[in-house]
Short mmCIF file of C-alpha atoms in Angstrom, two decimals:
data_model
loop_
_atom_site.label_atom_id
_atom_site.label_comp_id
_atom_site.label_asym_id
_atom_site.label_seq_id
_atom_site.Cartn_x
_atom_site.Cartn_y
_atom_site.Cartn_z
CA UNK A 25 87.34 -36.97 -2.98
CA UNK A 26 83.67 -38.04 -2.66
CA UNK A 27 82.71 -34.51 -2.55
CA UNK A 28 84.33 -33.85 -5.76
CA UNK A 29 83.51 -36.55 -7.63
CA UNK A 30 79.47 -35.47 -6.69
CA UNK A 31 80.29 -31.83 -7.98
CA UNK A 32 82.01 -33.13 -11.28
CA UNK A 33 78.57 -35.08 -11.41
CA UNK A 34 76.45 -31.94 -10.62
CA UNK A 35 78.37 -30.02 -13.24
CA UNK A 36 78.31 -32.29 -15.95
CA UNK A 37 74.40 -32.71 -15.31
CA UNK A 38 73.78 -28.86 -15.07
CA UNK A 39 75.51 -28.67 -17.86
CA UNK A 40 73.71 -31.33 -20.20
CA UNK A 41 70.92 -30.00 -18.89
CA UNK A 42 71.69 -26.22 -20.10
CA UNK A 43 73.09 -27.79 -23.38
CA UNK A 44 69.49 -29.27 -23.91
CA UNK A 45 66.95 -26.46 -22.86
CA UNK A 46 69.89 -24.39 -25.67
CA UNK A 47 69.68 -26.92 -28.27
CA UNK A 48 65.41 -27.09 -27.92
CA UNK A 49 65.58 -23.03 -27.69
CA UNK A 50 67.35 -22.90 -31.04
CA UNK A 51 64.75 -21.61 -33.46
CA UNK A 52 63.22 -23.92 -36.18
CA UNK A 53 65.49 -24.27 -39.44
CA UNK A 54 62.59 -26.36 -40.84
CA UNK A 55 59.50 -23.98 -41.64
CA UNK A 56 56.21 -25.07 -39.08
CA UNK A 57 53.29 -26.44 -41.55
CA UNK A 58 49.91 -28.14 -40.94
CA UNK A 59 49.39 -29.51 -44.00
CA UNK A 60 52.54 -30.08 -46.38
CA UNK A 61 54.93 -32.46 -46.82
CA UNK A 62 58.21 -30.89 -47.49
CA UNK A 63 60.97 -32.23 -49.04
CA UNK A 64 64.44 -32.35 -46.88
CA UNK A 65 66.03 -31.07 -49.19
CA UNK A 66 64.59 -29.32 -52.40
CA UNK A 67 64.68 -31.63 -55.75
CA UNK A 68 66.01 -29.70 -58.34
CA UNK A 69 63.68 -30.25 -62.16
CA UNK A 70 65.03 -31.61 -64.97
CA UNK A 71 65.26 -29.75 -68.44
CA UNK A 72 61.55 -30.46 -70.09
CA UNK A 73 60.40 -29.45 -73.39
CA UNK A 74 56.36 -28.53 -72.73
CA UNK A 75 54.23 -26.25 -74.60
CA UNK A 76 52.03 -23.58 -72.90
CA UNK A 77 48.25 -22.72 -73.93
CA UNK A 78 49.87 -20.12 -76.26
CA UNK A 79 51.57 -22.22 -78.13
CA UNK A 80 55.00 -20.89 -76.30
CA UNK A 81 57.82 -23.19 -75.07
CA UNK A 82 57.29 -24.26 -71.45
CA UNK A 83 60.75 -25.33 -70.07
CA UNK A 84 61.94 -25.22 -66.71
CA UNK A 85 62.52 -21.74 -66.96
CA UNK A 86 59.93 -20.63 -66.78
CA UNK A 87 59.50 -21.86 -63.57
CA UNK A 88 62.90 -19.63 -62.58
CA UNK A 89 62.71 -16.76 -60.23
CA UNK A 90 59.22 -17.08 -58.47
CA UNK A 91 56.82 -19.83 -56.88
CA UNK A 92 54.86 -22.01 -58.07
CA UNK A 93 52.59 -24.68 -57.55
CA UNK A 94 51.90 -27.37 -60.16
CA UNK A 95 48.70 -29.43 -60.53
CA UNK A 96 48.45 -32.89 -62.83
CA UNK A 97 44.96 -33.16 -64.84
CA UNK A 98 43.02 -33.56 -68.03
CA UNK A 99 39.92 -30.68 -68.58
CA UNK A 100 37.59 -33.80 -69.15
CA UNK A 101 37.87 -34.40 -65.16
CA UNK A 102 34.59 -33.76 -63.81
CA UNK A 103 35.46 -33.85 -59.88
CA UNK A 104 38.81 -33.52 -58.72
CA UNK A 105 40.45 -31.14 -61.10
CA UNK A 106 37.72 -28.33 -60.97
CA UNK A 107 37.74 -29.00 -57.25
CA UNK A 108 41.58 -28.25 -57.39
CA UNK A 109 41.63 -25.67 -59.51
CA UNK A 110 38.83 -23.41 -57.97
CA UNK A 111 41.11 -24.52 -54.44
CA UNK A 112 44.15 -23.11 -56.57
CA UNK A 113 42.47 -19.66 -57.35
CA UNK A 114 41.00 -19.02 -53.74
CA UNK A 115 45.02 -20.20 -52.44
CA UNK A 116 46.28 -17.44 -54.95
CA UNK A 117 44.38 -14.77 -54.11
CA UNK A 118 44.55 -15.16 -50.19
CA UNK A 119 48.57 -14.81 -50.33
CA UNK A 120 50.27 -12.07 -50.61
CA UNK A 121 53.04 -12.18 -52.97
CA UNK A 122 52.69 -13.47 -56.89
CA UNK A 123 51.91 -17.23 -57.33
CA UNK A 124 52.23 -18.93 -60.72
CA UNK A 125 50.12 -21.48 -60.85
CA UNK A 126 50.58 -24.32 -63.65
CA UNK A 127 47.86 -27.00 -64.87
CA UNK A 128 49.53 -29.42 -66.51
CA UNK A 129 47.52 -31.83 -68.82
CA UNK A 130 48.21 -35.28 -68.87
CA UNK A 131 45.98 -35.87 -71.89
CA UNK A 132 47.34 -34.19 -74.98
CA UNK A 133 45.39 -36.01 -77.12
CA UNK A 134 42.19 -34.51 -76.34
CA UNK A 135 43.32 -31.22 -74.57
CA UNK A 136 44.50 -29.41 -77.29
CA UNK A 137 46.01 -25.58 -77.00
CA UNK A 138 42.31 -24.19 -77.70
CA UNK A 139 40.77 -26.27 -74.94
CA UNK A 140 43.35 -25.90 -72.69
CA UNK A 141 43.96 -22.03 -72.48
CA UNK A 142 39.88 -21.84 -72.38
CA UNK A 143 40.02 -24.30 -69.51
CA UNK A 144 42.64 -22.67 -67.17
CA UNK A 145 41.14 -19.16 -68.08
CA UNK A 146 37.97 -20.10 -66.38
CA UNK A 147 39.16 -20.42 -63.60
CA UNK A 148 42.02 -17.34 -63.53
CA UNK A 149 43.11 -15.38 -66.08
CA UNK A 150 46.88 -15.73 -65.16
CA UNK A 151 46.68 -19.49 -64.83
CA UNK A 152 48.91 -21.31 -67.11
CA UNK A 153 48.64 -24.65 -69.00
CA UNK A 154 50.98 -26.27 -70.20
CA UNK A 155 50.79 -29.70 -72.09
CA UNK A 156 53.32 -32.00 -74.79
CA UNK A 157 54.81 -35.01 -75.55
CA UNK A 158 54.20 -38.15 -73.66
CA UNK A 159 58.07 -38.94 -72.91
CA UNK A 160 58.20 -34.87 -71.50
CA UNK A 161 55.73 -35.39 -69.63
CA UNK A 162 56.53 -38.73 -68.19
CA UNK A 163 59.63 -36.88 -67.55
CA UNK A 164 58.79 -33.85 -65.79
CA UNK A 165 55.75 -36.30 -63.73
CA UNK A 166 58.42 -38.64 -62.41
CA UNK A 167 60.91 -36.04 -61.66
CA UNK A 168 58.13 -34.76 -59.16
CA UNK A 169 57.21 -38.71 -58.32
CA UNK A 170 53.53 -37.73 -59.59
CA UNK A 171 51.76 -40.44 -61.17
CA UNK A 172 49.57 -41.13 -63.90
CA UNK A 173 47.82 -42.94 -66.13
CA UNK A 174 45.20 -43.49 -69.13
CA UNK A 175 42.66 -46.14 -68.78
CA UNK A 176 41.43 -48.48 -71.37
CA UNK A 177 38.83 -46.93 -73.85
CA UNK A 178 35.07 -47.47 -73.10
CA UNK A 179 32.85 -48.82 -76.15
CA UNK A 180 32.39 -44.84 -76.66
CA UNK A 181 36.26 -44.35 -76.57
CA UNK A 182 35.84 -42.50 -73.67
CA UNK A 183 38.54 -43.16 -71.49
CA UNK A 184 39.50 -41.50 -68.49
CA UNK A 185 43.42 -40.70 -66.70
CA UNK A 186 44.44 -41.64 -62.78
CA UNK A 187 46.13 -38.99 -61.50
CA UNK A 188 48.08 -37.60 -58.10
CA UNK A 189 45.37 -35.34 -56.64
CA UNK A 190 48.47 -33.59 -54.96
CA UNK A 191 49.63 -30.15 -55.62
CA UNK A 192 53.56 -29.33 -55.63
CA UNK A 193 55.38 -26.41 -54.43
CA UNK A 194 58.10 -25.16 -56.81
CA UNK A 195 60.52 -22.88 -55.26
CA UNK A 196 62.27 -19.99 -57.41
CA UNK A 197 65.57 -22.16 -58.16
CA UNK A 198 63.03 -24.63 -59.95
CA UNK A 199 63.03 -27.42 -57.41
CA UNK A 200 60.29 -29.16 -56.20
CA UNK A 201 60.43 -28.33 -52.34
CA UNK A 202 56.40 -29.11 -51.45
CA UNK A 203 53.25 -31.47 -51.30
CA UNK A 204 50.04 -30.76 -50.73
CA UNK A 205 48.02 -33.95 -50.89
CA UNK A 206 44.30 -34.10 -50.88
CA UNK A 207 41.47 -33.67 -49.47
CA UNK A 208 42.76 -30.31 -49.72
CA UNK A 209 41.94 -27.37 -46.55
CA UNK A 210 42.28 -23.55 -48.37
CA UNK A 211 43.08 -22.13 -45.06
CA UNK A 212 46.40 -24.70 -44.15
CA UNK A 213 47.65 -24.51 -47.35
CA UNK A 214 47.49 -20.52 -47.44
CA UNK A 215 48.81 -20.59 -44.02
CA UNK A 216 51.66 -23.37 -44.94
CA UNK A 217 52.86 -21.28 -48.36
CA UNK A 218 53.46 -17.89 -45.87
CA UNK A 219 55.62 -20.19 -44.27
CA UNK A 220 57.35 -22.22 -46.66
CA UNK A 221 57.83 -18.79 -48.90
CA UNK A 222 58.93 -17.04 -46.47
CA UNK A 223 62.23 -18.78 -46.28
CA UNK B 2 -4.12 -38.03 -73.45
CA UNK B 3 -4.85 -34.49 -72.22
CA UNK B 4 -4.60 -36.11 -68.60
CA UNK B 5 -1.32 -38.22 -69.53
CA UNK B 6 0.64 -34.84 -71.09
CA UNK B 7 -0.29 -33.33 -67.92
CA UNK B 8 1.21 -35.38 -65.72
CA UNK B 9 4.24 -36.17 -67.80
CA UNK B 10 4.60 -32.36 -67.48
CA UNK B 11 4.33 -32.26 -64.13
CA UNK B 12 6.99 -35.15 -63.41
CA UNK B 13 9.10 -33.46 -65.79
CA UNK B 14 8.47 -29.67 -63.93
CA UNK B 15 8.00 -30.64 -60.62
CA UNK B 16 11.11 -29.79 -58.09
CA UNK B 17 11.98 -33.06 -56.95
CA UNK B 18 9.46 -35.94 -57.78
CA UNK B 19 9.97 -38.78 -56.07
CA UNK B 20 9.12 -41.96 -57.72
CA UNK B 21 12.35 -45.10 -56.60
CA UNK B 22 9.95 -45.88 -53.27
CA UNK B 23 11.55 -44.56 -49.72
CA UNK B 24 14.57 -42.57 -52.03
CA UNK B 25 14.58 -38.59 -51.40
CA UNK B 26 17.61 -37.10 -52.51
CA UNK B 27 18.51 -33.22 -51.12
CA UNK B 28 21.35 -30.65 -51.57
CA UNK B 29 21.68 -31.55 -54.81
CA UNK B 30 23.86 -29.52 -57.74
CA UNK B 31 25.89 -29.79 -60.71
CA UNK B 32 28.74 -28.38 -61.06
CA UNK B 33 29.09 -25.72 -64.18
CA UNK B 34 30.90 -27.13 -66.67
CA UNK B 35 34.71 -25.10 -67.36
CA UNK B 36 35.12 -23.57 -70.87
CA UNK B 37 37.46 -26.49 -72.90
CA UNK B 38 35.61 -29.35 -70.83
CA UNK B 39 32.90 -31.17 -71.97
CA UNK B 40 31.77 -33.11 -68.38
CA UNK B 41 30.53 -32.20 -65.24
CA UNK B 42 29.69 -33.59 -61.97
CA UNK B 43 26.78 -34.02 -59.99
CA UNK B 44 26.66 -34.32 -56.31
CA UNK B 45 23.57 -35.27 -53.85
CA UNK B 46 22.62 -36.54 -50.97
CA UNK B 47 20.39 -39.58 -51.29
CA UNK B 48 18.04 -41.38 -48.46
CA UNK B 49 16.44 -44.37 -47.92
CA UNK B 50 13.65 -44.39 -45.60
CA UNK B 51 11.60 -47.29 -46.99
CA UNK B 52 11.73 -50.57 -45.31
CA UNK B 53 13.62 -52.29 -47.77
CA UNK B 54 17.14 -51.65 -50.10
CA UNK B 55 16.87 -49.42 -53.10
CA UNK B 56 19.23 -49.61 -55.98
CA UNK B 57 20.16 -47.00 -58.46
CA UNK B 58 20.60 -49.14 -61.43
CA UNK B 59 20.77 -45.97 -64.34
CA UNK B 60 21.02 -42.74 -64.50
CA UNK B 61 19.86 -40.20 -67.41
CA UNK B 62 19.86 -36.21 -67.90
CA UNK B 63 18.24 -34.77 -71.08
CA UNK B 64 20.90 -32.50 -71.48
CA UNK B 65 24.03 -34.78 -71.38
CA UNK B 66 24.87 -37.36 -74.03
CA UNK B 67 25.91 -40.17 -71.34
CA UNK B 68 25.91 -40.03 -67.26
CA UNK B 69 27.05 -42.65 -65.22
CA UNK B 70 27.61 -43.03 -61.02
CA UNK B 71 31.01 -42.50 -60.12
CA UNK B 72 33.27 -43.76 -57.48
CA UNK B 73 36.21 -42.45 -56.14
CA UNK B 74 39.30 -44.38 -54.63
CA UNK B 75 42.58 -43.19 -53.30
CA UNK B 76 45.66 -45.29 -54.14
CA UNK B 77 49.27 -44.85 -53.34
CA UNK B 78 48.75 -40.69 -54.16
CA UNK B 79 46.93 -41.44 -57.32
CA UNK B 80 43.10 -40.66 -57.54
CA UNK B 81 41.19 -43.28 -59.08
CA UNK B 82 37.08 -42.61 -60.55
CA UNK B 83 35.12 -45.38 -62.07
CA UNK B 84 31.77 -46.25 -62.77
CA UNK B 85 29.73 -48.34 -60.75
CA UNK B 86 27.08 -50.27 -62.33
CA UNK B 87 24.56 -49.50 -59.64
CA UNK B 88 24.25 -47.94 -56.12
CA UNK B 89 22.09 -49.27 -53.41
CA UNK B 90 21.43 -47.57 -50.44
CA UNK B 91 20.24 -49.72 -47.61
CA UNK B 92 16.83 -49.28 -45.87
CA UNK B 93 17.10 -46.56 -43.20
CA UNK B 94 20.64 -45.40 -44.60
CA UNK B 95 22.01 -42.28 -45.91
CA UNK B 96 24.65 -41.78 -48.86
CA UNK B 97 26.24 -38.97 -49.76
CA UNK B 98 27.38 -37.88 -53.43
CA UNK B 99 29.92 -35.13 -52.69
CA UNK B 100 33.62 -33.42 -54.00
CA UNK B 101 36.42 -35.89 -54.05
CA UNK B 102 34.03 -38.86 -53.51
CA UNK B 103 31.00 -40.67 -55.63
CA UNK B 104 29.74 -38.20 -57.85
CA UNK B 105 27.18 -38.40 -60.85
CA UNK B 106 29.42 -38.05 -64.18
CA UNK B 107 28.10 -36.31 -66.79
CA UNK B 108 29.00 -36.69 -70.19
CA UNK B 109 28.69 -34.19 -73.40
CA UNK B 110 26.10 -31.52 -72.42
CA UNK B 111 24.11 -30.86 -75.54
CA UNK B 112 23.49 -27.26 -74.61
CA UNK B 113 25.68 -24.88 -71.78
CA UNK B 114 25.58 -26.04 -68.49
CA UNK B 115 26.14 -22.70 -66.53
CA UNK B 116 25.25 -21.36 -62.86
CA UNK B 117 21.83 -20.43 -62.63
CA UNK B 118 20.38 -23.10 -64.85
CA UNK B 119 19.01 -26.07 -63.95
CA UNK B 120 19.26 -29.26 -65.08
CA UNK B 121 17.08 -32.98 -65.24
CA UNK B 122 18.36 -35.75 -63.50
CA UNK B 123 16.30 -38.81 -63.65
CA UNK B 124 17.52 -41.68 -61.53
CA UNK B 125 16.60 -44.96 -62.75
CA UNK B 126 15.39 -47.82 -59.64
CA UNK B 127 14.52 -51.15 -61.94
CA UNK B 128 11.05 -49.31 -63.57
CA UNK B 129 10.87 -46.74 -61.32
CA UNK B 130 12.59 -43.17 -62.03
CA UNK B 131 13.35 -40.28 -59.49
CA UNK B 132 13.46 -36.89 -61.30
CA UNK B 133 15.26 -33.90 -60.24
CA UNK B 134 15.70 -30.63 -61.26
CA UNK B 135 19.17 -29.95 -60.04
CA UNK B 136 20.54 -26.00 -59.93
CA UNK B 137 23.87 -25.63 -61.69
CA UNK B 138 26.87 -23.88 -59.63
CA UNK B 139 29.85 -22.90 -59.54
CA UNK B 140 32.58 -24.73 -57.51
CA UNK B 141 33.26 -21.79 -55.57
CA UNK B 142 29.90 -21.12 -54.19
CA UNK B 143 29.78 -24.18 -52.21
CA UNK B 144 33.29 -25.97 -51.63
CA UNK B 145 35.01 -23.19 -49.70
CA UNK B 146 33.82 -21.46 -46.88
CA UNK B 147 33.83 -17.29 -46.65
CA UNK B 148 36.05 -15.41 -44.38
CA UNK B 149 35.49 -11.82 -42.92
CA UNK B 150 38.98 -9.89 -43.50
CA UNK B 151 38.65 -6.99 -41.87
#
């Protein structure tokens, strides 16, 4: 009886033990990245009512069928939103499949259409900005839990907006499945989007 | 007066003149200023190596409306950049103006600030000024480093 009780041990150990090197063998069903933060499950946008540099409708879908990655800003930024966008372009052109990449302006006041198509065509002709109302923008900001916010005028009126320095990741279905948060490295997030994309 | 225009020339020509005792600044640029903006940032790396503090209490450019010394803090995601009234860098210490930190802000350039120009920084130490002549660049030149492909 001893005897068998030890086997029934043995068995159930060699067996836990088989079950475990199994479960850690099972490939990854979470894409490996050094540098995002990814969403457990993608958050799906809400309807928003934008308007691109052209003076076209921006709406979620046009975020539909392709990926994208989304930046918050205002063209009078003089550090981190150059430094983001020029990050964007060199991102863009070291992948391999289209990326849209949207600028959207938290400042419509002063970043009119004009400014704002002159602004994201500096940097690449196939950017796109995109800008509105303040309750459409609040909207589409929360839905991607991106803050921001205008401070007080100086005596100049100059006033200046506090922003996520983070980048999201827009998957085809138009949910919000990525982060990239700053300081921002060109070569993770390339590598990180052949992974996440690839999915 | 032939002798004072000369040497107001020279300040205003020379590469970097230092005048704010002990303070050399180095690597210095601007960054070129995107079509539909209307600022731009500077970036240097300033040293004290005078035996006591030195504080930036001003700074000017000829060809911006406004500048101002920038700081940058990081708070729950969001990115926060406000002026500081004055820098000091400590005797014997190093600080470094640089992408996603302090910056110089520049305000309004009166005429366009593009790579391959130059432009006049003056910083301001009580009655003392530093001038620099500070090459304009683009972002890309600097911030990213180049890979080999093939």
């Amino acid at each position: 009886v001893k005897n068998s009780v030890v086997i029934v041990i043995a068995l159930v150990a060699a067996l836990s033990l088989a079950a475990g090197a199994w479960l850690a063998r099972r490939p990854a069903t979470a894409p490996v990245v050094s540098s995002a933060t990814v969403l457990p499950t993608p958050r799906p946008l809400p309807d928003f009512r934008l308007t691109d540099a052209d003076g076209s409708e921006f709406g979620k879908s046009r975020l539909l069928g392709g990926w994208t990655l989304m930046f918050f800003g205002f063209t009078n930024c003089p550090d981190i939103c150059p430094n983001t966008m020029g990050l964007l372009k060199l991102v863009k052109s070291q992948v391999s499949h289209p990326l849209r990449v949207v600028f959207v302006s938290v400042d419509p006041q002063r970043d009119t259409p004009e400014k704002l198509s002159a602004y994201v065509k500096y940097f690449d002709a196939d950017f796109i900005g995109v800008t509105g109302a303040e309750d459409e923008l609040r909207k589409l900001a929360s839905a991607l839990y991106i803050p921001y916010s205008l401070t007080p005028p100086q005596a100049g009126g100059d006033y200046t907006v506090d922003h996520a320095g983070a980048v999201v990741l827009i998957d085809p279905q138009g949910a919000a499945l990525a982060y990239f948060s700053p300081p921002h490295r060109p070569d993770d997030i390339v590598a990180d989007l052949r992974s996440l994309t690839r999915s | 007066m032939k002798h004072f225009l000369l040497l107001v020339t020279t300040a205003l020509f020379a590469e970097s003149s230092i005048a704010c005792p002990g303070l050399s600044a180095k690597d210095a640029w601007v960054r070129e200023v995107p079509t539909g903006s209307s600022v731009a940032a500077g970036y240097l790396v300033l040293t004290n190596s005078g035996k006591t503090a030195q504080t930036i209490d001003a700074v000017r450019s000829p060809q911006f409306a406004r500048a101002e010394m920038h700081e940058m803090s990081h708070d729950k995601g969001m990115m926060r950049m406000r002026a500081i009234p004055a820098l000091t860098i400590a005797a014997g210490a190093t600080e470094e103006l640089s992408p996603g930190g302090e910056h110089l802000m520049l305000f309004k350039p009166s005429v366009a600030i593009q790579a391959g120009t130059t432009v006049d920084i003056e910083l301001v130490c009580g009655k003392d000024v530093t001038k620099l002549s500070v090459p304009v660049r683009k972002a890309a030149d600097t911030s990213h480093k180049h890979h080999d492909h093939d």
